[in-house]
Coordinates of C-alpha atoms in Angstrom, one line a residue:
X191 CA -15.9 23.6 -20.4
X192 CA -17.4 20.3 -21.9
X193 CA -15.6 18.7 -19.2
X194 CA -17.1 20.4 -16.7
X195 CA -20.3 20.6 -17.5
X196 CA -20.6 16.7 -18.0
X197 CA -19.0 16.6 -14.4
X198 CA -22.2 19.0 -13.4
X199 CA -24.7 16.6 -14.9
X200 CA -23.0 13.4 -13.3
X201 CA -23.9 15.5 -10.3
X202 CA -27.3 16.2 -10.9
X203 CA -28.1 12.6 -12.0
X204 CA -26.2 11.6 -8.4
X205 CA -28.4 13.9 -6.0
X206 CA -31.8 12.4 -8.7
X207 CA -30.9 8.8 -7.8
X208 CA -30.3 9.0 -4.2
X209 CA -33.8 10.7 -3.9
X210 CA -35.2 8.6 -5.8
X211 CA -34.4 6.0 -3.3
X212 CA -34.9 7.8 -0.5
X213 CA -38.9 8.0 -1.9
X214 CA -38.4 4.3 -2.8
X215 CA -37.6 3.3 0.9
X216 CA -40.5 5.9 2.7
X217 CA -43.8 5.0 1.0
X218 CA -42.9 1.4 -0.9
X219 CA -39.5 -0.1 1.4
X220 CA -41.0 0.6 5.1
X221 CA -44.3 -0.9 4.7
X222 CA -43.7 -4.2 3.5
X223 CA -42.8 -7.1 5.2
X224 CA -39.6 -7.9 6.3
X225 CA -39.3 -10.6 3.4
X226 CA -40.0 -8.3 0.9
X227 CA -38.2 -5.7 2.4
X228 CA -34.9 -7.8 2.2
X229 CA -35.6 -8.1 -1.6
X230 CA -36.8 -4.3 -2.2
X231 CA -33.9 -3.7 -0.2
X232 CA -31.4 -5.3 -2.9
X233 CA -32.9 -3.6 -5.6
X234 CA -32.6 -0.2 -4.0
X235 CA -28.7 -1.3 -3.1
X236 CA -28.5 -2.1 -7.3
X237 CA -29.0 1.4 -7.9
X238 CA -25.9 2.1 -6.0
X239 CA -23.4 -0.5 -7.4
X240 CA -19.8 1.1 -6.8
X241 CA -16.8 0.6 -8.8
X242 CA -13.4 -0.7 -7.2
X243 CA -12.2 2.1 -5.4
X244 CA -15.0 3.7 -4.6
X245 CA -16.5 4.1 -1.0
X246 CA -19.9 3.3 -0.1
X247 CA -22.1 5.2 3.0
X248 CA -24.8 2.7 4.3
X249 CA -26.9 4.7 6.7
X250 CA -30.0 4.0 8.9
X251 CA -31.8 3.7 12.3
X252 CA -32.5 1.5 15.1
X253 CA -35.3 2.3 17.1
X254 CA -36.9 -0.3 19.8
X255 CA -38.6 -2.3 17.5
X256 CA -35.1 -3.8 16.3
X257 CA -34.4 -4.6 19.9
X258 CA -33.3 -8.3 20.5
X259 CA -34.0 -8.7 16.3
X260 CA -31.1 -8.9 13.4
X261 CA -31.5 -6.3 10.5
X262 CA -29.7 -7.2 7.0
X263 CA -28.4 -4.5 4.7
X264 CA -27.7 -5.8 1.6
X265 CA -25.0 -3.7 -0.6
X266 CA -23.0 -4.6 -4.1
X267 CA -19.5 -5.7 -4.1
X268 CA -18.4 -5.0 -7.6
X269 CA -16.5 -7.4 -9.9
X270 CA -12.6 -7.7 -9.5
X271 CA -12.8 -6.5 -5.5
X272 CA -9.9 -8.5 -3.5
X273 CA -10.0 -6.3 -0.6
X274 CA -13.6 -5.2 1.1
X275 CA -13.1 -2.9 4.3
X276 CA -15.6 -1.8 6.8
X277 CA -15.6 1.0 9.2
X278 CA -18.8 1.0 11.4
X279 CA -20.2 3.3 13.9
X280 CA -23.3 4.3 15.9
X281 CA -25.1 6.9 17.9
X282 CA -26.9 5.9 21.7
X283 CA -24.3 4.8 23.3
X284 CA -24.9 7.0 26.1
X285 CA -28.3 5.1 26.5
X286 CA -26.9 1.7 26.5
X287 CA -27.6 1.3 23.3
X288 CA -25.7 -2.0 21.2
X289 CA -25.3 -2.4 17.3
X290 CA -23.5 -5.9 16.9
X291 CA -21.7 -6.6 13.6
X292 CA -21.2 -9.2 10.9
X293 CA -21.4 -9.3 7.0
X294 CA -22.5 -12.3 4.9
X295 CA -21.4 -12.5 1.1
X296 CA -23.8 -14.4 -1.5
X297 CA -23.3 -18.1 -0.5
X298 CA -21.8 -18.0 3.1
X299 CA -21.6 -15.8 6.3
X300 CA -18.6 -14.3 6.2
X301 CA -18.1 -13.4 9.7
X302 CA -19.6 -11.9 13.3
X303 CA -17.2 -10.0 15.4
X304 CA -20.8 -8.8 17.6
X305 CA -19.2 -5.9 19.7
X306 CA -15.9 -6.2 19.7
X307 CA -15.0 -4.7 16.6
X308 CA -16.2 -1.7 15.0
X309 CA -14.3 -2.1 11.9
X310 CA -12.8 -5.1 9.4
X311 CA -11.6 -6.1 6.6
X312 CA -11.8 -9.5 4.5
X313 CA -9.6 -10.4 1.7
X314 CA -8.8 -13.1 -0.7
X315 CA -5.6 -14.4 1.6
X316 CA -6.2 -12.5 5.0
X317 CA -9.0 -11.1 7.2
X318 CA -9.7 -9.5 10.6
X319 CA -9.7 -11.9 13.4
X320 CA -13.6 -12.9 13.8
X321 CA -14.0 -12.9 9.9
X322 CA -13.2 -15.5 7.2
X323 CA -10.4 -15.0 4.3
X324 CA -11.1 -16.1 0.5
X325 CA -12.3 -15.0 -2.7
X326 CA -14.8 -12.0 -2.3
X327 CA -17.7 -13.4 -4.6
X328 CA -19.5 -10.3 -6.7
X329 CA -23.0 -9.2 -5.9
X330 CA -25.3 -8.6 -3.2
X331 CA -23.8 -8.9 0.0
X332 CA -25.4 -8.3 3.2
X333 CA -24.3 -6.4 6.6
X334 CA -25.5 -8.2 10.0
X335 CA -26.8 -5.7 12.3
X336 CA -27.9 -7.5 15.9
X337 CA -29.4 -5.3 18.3
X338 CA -29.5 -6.8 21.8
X339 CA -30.1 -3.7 23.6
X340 CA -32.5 -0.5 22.4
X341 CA -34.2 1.6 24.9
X342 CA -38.0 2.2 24.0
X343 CA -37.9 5.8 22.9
X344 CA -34.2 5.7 21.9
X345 CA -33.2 5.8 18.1
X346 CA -29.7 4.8 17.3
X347 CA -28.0 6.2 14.0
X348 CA -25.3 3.9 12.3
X349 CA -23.2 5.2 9.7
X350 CA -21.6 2.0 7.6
X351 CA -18.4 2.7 5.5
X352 CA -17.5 0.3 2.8
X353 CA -14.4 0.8 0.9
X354 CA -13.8 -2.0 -2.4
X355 CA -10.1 -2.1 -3.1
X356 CA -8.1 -4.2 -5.7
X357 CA -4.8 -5.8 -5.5
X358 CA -2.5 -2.8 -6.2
X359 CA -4.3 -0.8 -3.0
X360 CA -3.1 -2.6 -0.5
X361 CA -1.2 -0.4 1.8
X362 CA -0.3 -3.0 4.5
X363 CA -1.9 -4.4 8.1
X364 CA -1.3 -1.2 9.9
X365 CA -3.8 1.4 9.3
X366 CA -1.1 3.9 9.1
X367 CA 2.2 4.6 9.3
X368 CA 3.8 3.4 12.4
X369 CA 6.3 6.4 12.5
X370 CA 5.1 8.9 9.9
X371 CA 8.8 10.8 10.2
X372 CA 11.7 10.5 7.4
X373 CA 14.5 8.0 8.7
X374 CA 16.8 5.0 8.4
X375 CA 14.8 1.9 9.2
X376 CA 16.3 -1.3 9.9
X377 CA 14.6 -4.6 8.8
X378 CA 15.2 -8.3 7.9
X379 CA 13.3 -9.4 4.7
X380 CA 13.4 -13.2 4.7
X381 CA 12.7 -15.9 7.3
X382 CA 9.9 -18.4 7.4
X383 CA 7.6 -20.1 10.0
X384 CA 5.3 -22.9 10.2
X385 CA 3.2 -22.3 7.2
X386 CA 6.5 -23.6 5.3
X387 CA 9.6 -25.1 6.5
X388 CA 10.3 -23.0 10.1
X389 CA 10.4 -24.9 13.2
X390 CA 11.6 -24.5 16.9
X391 CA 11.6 -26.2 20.3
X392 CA 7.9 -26.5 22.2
X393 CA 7.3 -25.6 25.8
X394 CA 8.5 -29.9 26.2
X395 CA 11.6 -29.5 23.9
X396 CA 9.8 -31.0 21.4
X397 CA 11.0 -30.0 17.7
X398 CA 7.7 -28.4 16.3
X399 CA 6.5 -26.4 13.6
X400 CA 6.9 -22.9 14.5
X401 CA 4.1 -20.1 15.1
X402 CA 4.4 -17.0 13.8
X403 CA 4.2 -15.0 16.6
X404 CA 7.7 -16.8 17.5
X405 CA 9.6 -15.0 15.1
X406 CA 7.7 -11.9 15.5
X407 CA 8.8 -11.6 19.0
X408 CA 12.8 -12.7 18.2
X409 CA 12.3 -9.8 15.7
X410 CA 10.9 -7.3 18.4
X411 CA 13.6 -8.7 20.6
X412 CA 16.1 -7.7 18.0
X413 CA 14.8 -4.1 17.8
X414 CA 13.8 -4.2 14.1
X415 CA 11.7 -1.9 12.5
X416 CA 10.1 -4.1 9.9
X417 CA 10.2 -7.5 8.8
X418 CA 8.6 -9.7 5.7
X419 CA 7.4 -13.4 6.7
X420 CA 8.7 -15.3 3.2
X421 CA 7.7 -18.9 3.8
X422 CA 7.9 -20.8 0.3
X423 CA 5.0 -20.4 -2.3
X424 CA 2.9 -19.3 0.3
X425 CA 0.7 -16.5 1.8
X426 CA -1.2 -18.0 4.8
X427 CA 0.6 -16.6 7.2
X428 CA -0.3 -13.4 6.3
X429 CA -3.8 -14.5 8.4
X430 CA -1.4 -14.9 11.7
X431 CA 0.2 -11.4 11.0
X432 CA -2.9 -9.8 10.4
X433 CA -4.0 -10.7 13.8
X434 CA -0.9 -10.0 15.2
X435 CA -0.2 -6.5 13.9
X436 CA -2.3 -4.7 16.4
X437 CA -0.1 -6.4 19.1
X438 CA 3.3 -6.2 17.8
X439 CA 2.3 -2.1 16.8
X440 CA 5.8 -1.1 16.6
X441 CA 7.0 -3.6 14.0
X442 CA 5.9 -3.1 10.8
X443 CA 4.6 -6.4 9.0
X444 CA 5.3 -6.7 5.4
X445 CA 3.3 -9.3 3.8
X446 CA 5.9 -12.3 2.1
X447 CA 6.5 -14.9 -0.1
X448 CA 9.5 -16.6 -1.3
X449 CA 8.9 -18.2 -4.7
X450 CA 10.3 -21.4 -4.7
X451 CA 10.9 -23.1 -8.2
X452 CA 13.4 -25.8 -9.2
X453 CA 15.0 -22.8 -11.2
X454 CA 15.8 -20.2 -8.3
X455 CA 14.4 -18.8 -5.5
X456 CA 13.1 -15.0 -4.9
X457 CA 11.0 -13.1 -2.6
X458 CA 8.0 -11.4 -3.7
X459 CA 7.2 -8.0 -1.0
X460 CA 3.8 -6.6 -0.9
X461 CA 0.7 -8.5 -2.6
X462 CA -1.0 -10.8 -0.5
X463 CA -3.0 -12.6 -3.3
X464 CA -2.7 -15.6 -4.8
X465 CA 0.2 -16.1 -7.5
X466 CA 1.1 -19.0 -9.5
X467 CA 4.5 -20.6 -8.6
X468 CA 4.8 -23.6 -11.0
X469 CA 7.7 -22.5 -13.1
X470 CA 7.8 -23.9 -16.5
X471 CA 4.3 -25.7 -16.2
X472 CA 1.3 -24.5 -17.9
X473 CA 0.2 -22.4 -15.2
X474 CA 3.5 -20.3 -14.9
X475 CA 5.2 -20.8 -18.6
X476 CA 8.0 -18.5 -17.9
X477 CA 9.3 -16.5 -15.0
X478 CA 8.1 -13.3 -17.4
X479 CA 4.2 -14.5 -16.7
X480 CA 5.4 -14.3 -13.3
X481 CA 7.2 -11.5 -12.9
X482 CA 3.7 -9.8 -14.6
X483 CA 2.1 -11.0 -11.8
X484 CA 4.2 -9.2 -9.2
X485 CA 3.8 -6.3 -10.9
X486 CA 0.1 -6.4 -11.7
X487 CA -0.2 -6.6 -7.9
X488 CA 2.4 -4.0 -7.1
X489 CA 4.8 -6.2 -5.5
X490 CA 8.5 -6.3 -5.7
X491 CA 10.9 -9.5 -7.0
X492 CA 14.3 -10.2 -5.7
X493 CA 16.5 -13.1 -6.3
X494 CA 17.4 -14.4 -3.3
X495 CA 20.6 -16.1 -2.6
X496 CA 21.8 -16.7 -6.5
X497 CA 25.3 -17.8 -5.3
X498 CA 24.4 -21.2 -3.9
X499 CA 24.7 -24.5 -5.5
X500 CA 21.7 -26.2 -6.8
X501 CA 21.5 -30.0 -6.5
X502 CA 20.1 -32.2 -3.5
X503 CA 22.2 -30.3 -0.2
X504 CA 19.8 -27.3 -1.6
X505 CA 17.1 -28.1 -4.4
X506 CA 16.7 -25.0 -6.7
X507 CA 18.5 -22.9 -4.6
X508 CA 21.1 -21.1 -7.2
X509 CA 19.6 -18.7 -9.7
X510 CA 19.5 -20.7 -12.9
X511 CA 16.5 -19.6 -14.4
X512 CA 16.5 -19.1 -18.3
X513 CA 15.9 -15.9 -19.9
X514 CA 15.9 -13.7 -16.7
X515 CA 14.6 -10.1 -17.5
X516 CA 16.6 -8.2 -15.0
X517 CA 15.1 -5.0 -15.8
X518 CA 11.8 -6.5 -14.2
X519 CA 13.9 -7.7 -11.3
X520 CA 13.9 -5.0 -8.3
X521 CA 16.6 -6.6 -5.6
X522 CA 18.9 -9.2 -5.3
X523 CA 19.9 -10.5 -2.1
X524 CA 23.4 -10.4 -1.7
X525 CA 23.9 -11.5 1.6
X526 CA 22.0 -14.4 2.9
X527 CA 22.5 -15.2 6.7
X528 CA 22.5 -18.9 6.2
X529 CA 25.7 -18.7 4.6
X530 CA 27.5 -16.3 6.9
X531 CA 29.4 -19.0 9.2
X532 CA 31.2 -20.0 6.2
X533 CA 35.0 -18.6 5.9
X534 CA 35.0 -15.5 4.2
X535 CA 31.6 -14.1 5.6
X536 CA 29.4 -11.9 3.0
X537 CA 32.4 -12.7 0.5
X538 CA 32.5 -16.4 0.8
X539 CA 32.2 -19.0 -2.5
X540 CA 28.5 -18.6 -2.4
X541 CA 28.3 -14.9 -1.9
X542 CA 25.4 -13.7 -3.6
X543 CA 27.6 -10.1 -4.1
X544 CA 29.5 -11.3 -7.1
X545 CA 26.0 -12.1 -9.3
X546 CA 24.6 -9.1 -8.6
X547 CA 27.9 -7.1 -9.6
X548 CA 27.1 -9.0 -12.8
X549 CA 23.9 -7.7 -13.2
X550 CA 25.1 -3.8 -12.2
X551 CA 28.3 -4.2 -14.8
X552 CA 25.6 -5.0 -17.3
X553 CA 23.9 -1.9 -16.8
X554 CA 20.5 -3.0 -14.8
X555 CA 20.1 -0.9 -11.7
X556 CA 19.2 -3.8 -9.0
X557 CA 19.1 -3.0 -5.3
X558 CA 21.1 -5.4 -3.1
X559 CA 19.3 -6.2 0.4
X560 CA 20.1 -9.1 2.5
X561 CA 18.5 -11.6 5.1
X562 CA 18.6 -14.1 7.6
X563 CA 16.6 -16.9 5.9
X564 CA 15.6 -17.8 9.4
X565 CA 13.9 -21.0 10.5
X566 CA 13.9 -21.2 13.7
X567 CA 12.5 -18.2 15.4
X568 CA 15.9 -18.0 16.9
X569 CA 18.8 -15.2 17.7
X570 CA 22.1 -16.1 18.6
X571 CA 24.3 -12.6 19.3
X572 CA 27.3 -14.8 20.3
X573 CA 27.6 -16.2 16.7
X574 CA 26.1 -13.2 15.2
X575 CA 23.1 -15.6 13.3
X576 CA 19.3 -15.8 13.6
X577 CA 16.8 -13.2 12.8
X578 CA 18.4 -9.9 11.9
X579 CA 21.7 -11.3 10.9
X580 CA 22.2 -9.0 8.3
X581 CA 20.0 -6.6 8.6
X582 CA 19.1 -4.9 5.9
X583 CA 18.3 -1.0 6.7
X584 CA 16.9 1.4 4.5
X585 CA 16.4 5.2 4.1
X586 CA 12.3 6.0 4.0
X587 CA 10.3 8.8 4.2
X588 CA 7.9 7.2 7.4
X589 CA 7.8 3.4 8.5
X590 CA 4.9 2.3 6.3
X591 CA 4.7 -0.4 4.3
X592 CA 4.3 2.3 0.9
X593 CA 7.6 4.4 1.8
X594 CA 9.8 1.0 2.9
X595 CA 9.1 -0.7 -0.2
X596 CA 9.3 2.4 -2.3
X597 CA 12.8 2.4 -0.7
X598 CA 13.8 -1.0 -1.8
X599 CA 12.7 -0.4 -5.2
X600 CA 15.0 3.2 -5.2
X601 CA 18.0 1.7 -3.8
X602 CA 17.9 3.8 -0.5
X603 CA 19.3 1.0 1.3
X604 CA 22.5 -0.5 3.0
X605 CA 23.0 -3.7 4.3
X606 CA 24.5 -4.2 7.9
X607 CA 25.8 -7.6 8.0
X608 CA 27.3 -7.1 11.3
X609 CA 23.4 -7.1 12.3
X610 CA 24.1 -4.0 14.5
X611 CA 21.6 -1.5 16.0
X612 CA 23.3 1.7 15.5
X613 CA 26.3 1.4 12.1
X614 CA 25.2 3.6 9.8
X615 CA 26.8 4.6 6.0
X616 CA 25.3 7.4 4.1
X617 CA 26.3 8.5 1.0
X618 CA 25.7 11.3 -1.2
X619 CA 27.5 12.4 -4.4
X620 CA 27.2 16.3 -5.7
X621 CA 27.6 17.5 -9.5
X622 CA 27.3 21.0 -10.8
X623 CA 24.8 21.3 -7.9
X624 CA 22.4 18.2 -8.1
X625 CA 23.1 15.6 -5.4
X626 CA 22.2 11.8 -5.0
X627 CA 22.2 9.6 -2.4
X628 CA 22.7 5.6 -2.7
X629 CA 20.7 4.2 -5.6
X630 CA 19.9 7.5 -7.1
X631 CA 21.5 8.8 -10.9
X632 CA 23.4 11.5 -11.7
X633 CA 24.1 13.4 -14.5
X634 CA 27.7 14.1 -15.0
X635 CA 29.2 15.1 -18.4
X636 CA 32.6 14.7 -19.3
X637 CA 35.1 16.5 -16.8
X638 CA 32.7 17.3 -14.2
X639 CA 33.8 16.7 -10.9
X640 CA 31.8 14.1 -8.8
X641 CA 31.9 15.0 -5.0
X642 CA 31.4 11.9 -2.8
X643 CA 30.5 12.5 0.9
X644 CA 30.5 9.4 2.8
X645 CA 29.6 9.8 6.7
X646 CA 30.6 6.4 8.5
X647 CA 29.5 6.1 12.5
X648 CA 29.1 3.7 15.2
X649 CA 32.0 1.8 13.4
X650 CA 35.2 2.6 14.9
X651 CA 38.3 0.7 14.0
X652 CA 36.6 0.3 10.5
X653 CA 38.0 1.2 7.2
X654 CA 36.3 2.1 3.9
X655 CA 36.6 0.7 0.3
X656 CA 35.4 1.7 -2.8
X657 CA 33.8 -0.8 -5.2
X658 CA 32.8 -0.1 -9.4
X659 CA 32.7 -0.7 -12.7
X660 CA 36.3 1.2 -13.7
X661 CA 35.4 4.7 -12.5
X662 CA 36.8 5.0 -8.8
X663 CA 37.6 7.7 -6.3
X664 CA 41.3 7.8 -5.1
X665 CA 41.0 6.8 -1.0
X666 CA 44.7 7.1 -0.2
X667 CA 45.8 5.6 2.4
X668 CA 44.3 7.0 5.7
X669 CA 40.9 5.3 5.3
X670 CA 40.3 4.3 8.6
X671 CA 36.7 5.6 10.1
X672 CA 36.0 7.1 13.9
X673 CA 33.1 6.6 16.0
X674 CA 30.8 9.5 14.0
X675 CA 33.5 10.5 11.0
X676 CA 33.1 11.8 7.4
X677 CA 34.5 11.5 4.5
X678 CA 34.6 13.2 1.0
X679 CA 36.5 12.0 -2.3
X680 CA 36.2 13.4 -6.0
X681 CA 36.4 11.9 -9.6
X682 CA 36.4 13.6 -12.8
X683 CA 33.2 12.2 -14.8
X684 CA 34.2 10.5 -18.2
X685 CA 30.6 11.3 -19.4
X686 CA 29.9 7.5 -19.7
X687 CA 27.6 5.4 -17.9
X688 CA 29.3 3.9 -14.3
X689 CA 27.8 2.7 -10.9
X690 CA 30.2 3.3 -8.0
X691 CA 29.4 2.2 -4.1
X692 CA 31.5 2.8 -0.7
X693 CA 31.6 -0.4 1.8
X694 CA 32.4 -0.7 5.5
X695 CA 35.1 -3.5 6.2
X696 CA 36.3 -4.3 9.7
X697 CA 39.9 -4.3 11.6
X698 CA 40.2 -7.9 9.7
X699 CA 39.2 -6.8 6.3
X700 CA 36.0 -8.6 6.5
X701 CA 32.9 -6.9 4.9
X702 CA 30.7 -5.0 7.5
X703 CA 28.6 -3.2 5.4
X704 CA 27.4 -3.0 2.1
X705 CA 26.6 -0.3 0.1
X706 CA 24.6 -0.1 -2.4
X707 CA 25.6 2.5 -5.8
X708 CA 25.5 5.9 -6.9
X709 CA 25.1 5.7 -10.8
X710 CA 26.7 8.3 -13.2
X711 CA 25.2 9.4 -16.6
X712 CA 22.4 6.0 -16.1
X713 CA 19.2 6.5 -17.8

């Protein structure tokens, strides 16, 4: 009852403030010059100061006395915001009535998008085309309201609203989901542009640094669901993809970064923020004040390509770095599409499958992925290389940028090095009535039999395998796979702790899909 009778007086002392400033604007705001109206105007917005998270309404009216003038409506941005969104809208329209837009922040204006936009949003690393990215500075801001057009006798209502975010809130460029049904999704999760090391041809054959857009249309081309721009230690591309995601509004953007130290190599998925990079320098001492950074920002970590040599063919490129905490590490990326052409394929010398084994025979539940590591924008179907070669694909409750990398971190995922549209492995294990699918735990004490399902299509020709730490289904011999075929398979449960995963290998034994595990009796 205490509870809610403090929640009662919050109320109270909400509906006594906002009159108080309704009274504040009609006999002491209205009346005063506009200088002192701007400055009475700030005070009144101090009464209002939000916290992160919470929306602010900025309401008012235009009447023919604005027409042709600018009107600022100052507001608070409270301390720690990294996100400030603005949805705007006005009544009159139907008598050619105009509200144009813009925002300044304490020291600069921030943008002016007039009438083309009717909503944005600014952040410390991205912003709506027409507005300027950076740190959002505390304090009174102000909202730009230019009226070019107001009919004498016409009043036009605005309703302003102002949403402060912080870093974790960030739910991605699209507004919402791009298909809000549960599915398999396919994706590739590391390539870069021209805001690192990506280059292609220009419309004179000249080698250039590559746009964005470039890769974003090889990746449409490819018929991907979702990619993640990675280029090394940086996040300014996630300006171009901001700007782009209302064009390319099938493929879900997924802002990138691959963190490039002399130590290893790893993409971070999610934030768009600044993060410190230096590894082993006073502003990152150890990958663990990194790794808190990710997660501070909700973002995930994974290694990428740990199998490669490091030394001056590829500088930092193998996963050396010293006291790794792999329980803070989400994904590893075991297939890496630069490497592909080498004999072998995913299981060549500098397969990145083998180190992650590692890690999963050491009891950290890691979720594999792979990706191109593109550079060039380009897609070569003949060699099976470029963007989308692998593809990694992954099991999600709606294309968003929330349920895809909720999916990564669970494990839901396969990895399609073939970089096919259509191959498809889905397992599921049963026990005693529970069921898991890939990257899920089981409980399964001693003697309980584990029923695997595995359903294997668009790969005919192709034969299963069985991959783990000891604990193994018997596949006999028939394990060759139909167009649309499945399979099940038991094992009596030992009670102890095992991870267990089914792969897809080709007519010539080659790895066409990975799997990622099932684990038994994990915590």
């Amino acid at each position: 009852m205490k509870g809610r009778v403090g929640l009662s007086r919050l109320k109270r002392l909400v509906v006594v403030v906002r009159s108080v400033r309704a009274l504040f604007w009609r006999f002491l705001v209205e009346p005063l010059s506009r200088a002192r109206r701007t400055r009475a105007l700030i005070f009144c917005a101090l009464l209002a100061t939000p916290a992160i998270g919470q929306d602010l309404t900025l309401t008012g009216a235009m009447t023919r006395a604005d027409h042709e003038h600018y009107r600022e409506v100052p507001f608070i941005v409270p301390a720690g915001t990294t996100r400030l969104s603005v949805d705007f809208s006005y009544t009159g329209k139907d008598q050619k009535s105009v509200i144009d837009l813009g925002v300044r922040d304490p020291v600069r204006l921030r943008g002016w998008s007039g009438g083309n936009k009717q909503s944005f949003t600014i952040s410390d690393s991205e912003a709506t085309p027409s507005y300027l990215p950076g740190p959002l500075p505390p304090g009174a801001w102000k909202l730009i309201l230019g009226v070019p057009n107001l009919r004498v006798g016409v009043q036009a209502h605005y309703i302003a609203h102002i949403t402060f975010e912080h870093a974790t809130s960030f739910t991605g460029f699209s507004a919402s989901a791009i298909t809000a049904a549960p599915g398999w999704y396919r994706g590739d999760l590391h390539m870069h542009t021209a805001h690192s090391d990506g280059s292609c041809l220009s419309q004179r054959d000249v080698r250039v640094p590559c746009p964005v857009f470039k890769t974003l249309q090889a990746a449409q081309a490819r018929g991907l669901d979702f990619i993640s721009v990675t280029d090394h230690n940086d996040t300014a591309q996630n300006q171009a993809l901001r700007e782009l995601a209302p064009y390319f509004d099938n493929l879900l953007l997924i802002p990138g970064r691959e963190l490039t130290t002399f130590q290893g190599h790893a993409n971070i998925w999610g934030p768009t923020g600044p993060m410190e990079f230096q590894l082993s320098s006073p502003r990152a001492p150890s990958l663990a004040a990194i790794q808190t950074q990710v997660e501070k920002a909700g973002g995930l970590l994974s290694i990428n390509h740990p199998g490669q040599p490091s030394g001056e063919t590829c500088m930092g490129c193998g996963w050396t770095a010293k006291d790794t905490d792999f329980s803070r590490v989400q994904a590893i990326e075991a297939v890496n599409g630069g490497s592909l052409r080498l004999p072998g394929g995913a299981e060549n010398v500098i397969s990145g499958i083998p180190f992650w084994e590692a890690r999963l025979n050491a009891g950290f539940r890691i979720t594999a992925v792979g990706g191109s590591d593109n550079h060039d924008a380009g897609i070569d179907p003949t060699t099976k290389t470029g963007i989308g070669f692998p593809t990694t694909v992954v099991h999600a409750t709606e294309l968003s940028q929330p349920a895809i990398l909720a999916a990564l971190r669970a494990g839901h995922v396969f990895v399609d090095i073939t970089g096919s549209h259509d191959q498809r492995l889905e397992v599921n294990a049963i026990a005693d009535g529970r069921t898991a699918e890939m990257g899920d735990t089981l409980a399964a004490p001693t003697g309980t039999m584990v029923r695997f399902r595995v359903h294997v299509s668009h790969a005919a020709g192709a034969s299963l395998s069985v991959a783990g730490d000891g604990l193994k289904p018997k596949l006999g011999e028939d394990i060759l796979v139909g167009e649309d075929e499945t399979r099940s398979f038991e094992v009596a449960s030992d009670g102890q702790r095992h991870w267990l995963r089914f792969d897809v290998r080709g007519p010539d034994g080659r790895l066409r899909v990975l799997g990622n595990p099932i684990y038994l009796n994990a915590p």
